[in-house]
JSON list of C-alpha atoms in Angstrom, two decimals:
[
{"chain": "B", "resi": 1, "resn": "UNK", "atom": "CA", "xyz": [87.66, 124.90, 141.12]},
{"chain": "B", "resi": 2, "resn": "UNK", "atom": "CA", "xyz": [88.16, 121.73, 138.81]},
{"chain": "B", "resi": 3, "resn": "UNK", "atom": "CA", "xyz": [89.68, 122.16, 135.38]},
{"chain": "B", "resi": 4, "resn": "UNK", "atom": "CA", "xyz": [88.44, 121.00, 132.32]},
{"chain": "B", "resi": 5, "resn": "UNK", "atom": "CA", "xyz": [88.85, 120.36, 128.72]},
{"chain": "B", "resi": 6, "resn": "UNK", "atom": "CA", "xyz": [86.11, 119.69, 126.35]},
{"chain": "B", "resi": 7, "resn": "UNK", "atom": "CA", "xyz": [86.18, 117.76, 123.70]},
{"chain": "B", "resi": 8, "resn": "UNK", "atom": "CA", "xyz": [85.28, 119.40, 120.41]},
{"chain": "B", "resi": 9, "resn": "UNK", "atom": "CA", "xyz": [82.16, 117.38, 120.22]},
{"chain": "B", "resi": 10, "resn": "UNK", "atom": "CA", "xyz": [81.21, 118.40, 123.31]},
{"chain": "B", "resi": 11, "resn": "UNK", "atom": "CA", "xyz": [81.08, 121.88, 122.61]},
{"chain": "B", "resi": 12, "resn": "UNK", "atom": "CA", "xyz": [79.19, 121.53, 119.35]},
{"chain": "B", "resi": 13, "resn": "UNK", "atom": "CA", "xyz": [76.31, 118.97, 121.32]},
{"chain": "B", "resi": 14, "resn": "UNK", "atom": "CA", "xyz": [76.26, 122.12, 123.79]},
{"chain": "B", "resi": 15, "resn": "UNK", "atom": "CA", "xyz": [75.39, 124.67, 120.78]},
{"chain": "B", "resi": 16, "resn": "UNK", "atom": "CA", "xyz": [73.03, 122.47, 118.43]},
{"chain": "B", "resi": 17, "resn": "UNK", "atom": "CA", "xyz": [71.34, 119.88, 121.62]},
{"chain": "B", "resi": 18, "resn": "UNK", "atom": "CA", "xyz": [70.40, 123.23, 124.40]},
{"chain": "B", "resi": 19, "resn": "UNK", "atom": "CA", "xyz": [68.75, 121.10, 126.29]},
{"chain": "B", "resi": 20, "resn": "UNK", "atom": "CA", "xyz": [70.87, 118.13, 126.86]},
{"chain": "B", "resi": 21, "resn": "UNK", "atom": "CA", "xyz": [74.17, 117.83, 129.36]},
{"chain": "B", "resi": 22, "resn": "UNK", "atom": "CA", "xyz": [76.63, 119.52, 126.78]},
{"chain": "B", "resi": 23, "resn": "UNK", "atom": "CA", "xyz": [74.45, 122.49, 127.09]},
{"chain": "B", "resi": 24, "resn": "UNK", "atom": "CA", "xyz": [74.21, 122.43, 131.08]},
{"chain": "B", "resi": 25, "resn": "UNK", "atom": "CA", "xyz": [77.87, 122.54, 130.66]},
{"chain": "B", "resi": 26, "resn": "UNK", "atom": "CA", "xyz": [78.35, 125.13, 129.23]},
{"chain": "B", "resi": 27, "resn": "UNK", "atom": "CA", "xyz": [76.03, 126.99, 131.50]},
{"chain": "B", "resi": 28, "resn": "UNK", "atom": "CA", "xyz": [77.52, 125.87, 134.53]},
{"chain": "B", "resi": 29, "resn": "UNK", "atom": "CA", "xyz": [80.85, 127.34, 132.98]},
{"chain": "B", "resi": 30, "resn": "UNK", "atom": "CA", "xyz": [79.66, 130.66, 132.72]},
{"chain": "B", "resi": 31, "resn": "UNK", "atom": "CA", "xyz": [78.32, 130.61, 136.18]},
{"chain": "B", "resi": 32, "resn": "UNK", "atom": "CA", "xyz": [81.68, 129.88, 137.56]},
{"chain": "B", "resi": 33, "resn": "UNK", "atom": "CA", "xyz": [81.57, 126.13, 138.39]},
{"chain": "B", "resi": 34, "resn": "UNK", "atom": "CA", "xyz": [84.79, 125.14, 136.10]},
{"chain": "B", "resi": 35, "resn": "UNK", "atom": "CA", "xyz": [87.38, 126.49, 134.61]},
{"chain": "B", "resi": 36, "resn": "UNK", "atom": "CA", "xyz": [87.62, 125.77, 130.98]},
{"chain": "B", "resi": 37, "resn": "UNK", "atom": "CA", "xyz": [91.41, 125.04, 129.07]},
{"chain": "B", "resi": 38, "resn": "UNK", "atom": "CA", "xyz": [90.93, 125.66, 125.28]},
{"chain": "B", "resi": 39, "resn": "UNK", "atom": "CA", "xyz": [94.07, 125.69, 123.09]},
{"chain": "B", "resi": 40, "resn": "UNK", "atom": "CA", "xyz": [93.74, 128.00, 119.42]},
{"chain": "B", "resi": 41, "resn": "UNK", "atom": "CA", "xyz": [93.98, 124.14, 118.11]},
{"chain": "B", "resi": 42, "resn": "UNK", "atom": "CA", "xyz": [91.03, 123.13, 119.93]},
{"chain": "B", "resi": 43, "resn": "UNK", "atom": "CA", "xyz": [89.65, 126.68, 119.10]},
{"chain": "B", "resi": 44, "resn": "UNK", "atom": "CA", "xyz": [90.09, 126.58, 115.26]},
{"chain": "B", "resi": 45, "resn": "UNK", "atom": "CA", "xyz": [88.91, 122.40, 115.44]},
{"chain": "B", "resi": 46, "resn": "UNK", "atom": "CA", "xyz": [85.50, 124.28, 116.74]},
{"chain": "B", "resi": 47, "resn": "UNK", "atom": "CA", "xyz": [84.93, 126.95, 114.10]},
{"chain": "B", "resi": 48, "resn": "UNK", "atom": "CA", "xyz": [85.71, 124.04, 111.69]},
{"chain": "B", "resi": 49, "resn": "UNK", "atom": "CA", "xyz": [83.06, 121.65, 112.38]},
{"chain": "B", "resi": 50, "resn": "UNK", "atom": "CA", "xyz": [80.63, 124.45, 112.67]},
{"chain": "B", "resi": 51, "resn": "UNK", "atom": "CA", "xyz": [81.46, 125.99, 109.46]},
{"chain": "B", "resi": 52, "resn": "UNK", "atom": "CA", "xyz": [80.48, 122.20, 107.72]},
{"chain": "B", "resi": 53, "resn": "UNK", "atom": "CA", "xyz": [77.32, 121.79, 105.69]},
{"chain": "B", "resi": 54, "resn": "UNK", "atom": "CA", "xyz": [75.72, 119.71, 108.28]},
{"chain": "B", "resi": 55, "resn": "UNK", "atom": "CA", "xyz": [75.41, 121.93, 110.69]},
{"chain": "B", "resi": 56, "resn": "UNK", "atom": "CA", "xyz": [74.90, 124.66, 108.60]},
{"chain": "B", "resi": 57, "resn": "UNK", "atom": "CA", "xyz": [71.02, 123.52, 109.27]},
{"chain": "B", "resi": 58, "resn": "UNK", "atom": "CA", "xyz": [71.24, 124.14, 112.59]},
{"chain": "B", "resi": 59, "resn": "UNK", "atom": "CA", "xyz": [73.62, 127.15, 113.32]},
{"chain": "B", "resi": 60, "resn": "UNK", "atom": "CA", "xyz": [73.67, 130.10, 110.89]},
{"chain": "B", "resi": 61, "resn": "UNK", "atom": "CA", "xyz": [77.60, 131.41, 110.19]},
{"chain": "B", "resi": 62, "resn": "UNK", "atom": "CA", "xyz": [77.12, 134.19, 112.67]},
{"chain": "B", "resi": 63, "resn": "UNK", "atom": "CA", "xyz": [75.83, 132.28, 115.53]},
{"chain": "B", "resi": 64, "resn": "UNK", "atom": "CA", "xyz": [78.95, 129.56, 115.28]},
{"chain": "B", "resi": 65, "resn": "UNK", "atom": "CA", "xyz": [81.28, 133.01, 115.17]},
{"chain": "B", "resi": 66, "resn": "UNK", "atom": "CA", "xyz": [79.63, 134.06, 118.03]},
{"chain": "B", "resi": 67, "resn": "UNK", "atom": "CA", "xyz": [79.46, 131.13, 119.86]},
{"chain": "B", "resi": 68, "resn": "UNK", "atom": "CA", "xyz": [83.26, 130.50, 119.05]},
{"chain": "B", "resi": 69, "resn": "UNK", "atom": "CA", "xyz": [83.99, 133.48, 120.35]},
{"chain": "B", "resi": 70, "resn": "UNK", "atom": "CA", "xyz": [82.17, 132.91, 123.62]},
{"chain": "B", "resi": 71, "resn": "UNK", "atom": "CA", "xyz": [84.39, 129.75, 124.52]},
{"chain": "B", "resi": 72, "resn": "UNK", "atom": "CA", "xyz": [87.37, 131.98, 124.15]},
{"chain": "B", "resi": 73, "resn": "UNK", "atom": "CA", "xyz": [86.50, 134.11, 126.52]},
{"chain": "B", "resi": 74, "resn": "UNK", "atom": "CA", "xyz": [85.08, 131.92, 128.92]},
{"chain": "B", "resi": 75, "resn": "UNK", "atom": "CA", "xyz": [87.95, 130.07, 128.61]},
{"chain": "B", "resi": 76, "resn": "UNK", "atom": "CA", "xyz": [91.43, 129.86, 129.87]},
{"chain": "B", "resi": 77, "resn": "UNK", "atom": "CA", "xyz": [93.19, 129.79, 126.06]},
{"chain": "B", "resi": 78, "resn": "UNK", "atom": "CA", "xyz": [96.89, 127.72, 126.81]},
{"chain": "B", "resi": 79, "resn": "UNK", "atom": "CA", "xyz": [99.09, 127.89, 123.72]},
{"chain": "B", "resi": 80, "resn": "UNK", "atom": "CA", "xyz": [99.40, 124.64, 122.34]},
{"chain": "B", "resi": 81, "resn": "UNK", "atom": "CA", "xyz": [101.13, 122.15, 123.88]},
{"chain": "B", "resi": 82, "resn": "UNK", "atom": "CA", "xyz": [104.28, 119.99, 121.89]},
{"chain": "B", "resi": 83, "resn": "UNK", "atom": "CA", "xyz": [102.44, 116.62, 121.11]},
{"chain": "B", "resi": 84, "resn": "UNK", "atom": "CA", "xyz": [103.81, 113.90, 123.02]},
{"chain": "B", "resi": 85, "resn": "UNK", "atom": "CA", "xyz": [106.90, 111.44, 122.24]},
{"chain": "B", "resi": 86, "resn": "UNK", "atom": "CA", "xyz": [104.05, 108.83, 123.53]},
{"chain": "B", "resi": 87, "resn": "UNK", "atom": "CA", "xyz": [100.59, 108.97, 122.64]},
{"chain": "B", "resi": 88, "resn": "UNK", "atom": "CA", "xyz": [97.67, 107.43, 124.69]},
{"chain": "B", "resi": 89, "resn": "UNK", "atom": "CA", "xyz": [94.73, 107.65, 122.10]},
{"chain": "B", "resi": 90, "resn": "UNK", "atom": "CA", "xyz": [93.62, 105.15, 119.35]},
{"chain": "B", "resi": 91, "resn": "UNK", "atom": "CA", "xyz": [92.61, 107.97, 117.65]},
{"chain": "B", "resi": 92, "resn": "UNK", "atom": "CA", "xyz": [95.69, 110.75, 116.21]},
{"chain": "B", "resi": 93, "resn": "UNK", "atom": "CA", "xyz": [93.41, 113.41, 115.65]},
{"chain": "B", "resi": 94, "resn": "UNK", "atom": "CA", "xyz": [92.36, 113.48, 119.13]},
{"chain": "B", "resi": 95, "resn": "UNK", "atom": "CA", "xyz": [95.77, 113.40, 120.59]},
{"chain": "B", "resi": 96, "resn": "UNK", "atom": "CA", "xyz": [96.29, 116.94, 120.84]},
{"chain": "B", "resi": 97, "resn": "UNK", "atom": "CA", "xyz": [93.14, 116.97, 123.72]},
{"chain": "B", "resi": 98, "resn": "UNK", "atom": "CA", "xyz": [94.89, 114.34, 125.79]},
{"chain": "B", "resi": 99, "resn": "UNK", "atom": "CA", "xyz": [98.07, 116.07, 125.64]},
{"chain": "B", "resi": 100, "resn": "UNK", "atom": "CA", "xyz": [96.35, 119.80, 126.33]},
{"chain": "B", "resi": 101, "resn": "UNK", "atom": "CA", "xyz": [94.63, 118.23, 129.27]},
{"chain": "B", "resi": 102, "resn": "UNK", "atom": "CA", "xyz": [98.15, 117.23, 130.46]},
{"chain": "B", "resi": 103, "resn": "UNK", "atom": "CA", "xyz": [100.13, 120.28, 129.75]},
{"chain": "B", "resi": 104, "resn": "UNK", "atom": "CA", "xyz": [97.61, 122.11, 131.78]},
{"chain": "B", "resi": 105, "resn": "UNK", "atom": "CA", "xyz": [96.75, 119.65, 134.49]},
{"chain": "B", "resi": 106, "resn": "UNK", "atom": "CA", "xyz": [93.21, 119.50, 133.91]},
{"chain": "B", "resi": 107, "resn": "UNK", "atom": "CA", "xyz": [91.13, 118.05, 136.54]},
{"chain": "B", "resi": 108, "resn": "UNK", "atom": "CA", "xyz": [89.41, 116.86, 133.67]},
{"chain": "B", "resi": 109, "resn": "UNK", "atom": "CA", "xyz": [88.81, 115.55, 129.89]},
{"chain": "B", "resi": 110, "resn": "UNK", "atom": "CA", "xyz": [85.05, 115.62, 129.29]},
{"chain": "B", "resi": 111, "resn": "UNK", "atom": "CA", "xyz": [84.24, 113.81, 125.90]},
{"chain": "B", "resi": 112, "resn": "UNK", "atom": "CA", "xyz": [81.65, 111.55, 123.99]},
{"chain": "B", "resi": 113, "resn": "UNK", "atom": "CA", "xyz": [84.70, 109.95, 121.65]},
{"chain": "B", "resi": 114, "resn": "UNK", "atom": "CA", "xyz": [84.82, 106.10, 122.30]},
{"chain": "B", "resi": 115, "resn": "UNK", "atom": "CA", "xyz": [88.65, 106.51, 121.30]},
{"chain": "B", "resi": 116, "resn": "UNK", "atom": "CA", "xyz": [89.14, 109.27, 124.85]},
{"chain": "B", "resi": 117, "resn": "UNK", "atom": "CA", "xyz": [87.05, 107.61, 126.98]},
{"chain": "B", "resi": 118, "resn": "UNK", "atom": "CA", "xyz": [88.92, 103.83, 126.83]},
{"chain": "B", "resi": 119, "resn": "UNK", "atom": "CA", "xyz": [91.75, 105.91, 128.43]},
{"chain": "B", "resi": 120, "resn": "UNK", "atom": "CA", "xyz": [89.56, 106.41, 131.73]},
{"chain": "B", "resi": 121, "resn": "UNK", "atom": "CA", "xyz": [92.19, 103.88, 133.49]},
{"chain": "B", "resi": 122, "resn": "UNK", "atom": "CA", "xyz": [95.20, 106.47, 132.42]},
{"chain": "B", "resi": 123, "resn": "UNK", "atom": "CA", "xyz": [93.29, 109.97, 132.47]},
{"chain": "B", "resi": 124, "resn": "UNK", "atom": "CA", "xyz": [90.87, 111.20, 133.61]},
{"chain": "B", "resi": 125, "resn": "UNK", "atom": "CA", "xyz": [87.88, 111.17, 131.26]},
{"chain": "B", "resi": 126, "resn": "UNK", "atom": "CA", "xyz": [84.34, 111.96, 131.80]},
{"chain": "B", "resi": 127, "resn": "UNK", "atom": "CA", "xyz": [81.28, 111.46, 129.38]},
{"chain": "B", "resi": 128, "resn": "UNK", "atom": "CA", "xyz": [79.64, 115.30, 129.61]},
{"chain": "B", "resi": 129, "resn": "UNK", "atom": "CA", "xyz": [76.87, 114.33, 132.23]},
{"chain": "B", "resi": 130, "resn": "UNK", "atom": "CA", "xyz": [79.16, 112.02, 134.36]},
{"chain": "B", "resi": 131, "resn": "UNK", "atom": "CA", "xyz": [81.12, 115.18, 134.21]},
{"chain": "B", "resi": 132, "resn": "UNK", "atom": "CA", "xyz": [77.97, 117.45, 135.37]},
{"chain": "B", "resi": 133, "resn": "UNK", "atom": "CA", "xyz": [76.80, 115.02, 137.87]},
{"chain": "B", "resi": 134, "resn": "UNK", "atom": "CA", "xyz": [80.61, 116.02, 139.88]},
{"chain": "B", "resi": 135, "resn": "UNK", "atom": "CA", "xyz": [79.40, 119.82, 139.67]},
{"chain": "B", "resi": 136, "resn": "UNK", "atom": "CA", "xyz": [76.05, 119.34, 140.80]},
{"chain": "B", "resi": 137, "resn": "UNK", "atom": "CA", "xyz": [77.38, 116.67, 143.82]}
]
């Protein structure tokens, strides 16, 4: 069974876009297809961006709560790994991902960030449906 991470964004397209590839992910988690690595970094990054004013239009308080929660306990929760002496992405804030997808030797990073997805040629990174199309294949 392959293991992923998802990106933050990812998991947040799943909740407020149901009927787009984010959402089939998460779907195909709960049936069993993947095994999901979350971190409580990762974790408290997702109850963050839900809790912000812009997607307070789409998601009442409860539902992100709820939907937090969910992702925990579909997932596999790793503590968080020591950030690396030698970081791959452009982008800091999204260095914690590439080195949680190490630490737990993830099949996997499935993400929509420019920054993650430049490092195809040194991880593995999949956009969310490139991701699908492997679980469906």
């Amino acid at each position: 069974m392959p293991r992923a991470v998802l990106d933050t964004n990812v998991l947040v397209s799943a909740l407020i876009s149901p009927g787009g590839p984010s959402a089939a992910l998460v779907l195909e988690l709960r049936g069993g297809a993947f095994e999901l690595i979350a971190s409580p970094l990762l974790l408290a990054e997702l109850r963050d961006v839900l809790a912000r004013e812009k997607f307070r239009r789409r998601v009442t308080g409860d539902e992100a709560a709820t939907y937090v929660e969910l992702i925990r306990h579909e997932a596999l929760v790793l503590d968080d790994p020591e950030p690396s002496d030698r970081p791959l992405s452009a982008d800091p804030d999204d260095e914690y991902l590439v080195d949680l997808a190490r630490a737990a030797a993830a099949d996997v990073l499935v993400s929509g960030d420019a920054h993650l997805l430049d490092l195809r040629d040194r991880l593995p990174v999949m956009t969310p449906a490139e991701f699908l199309a492997t679980l469906s294949g």
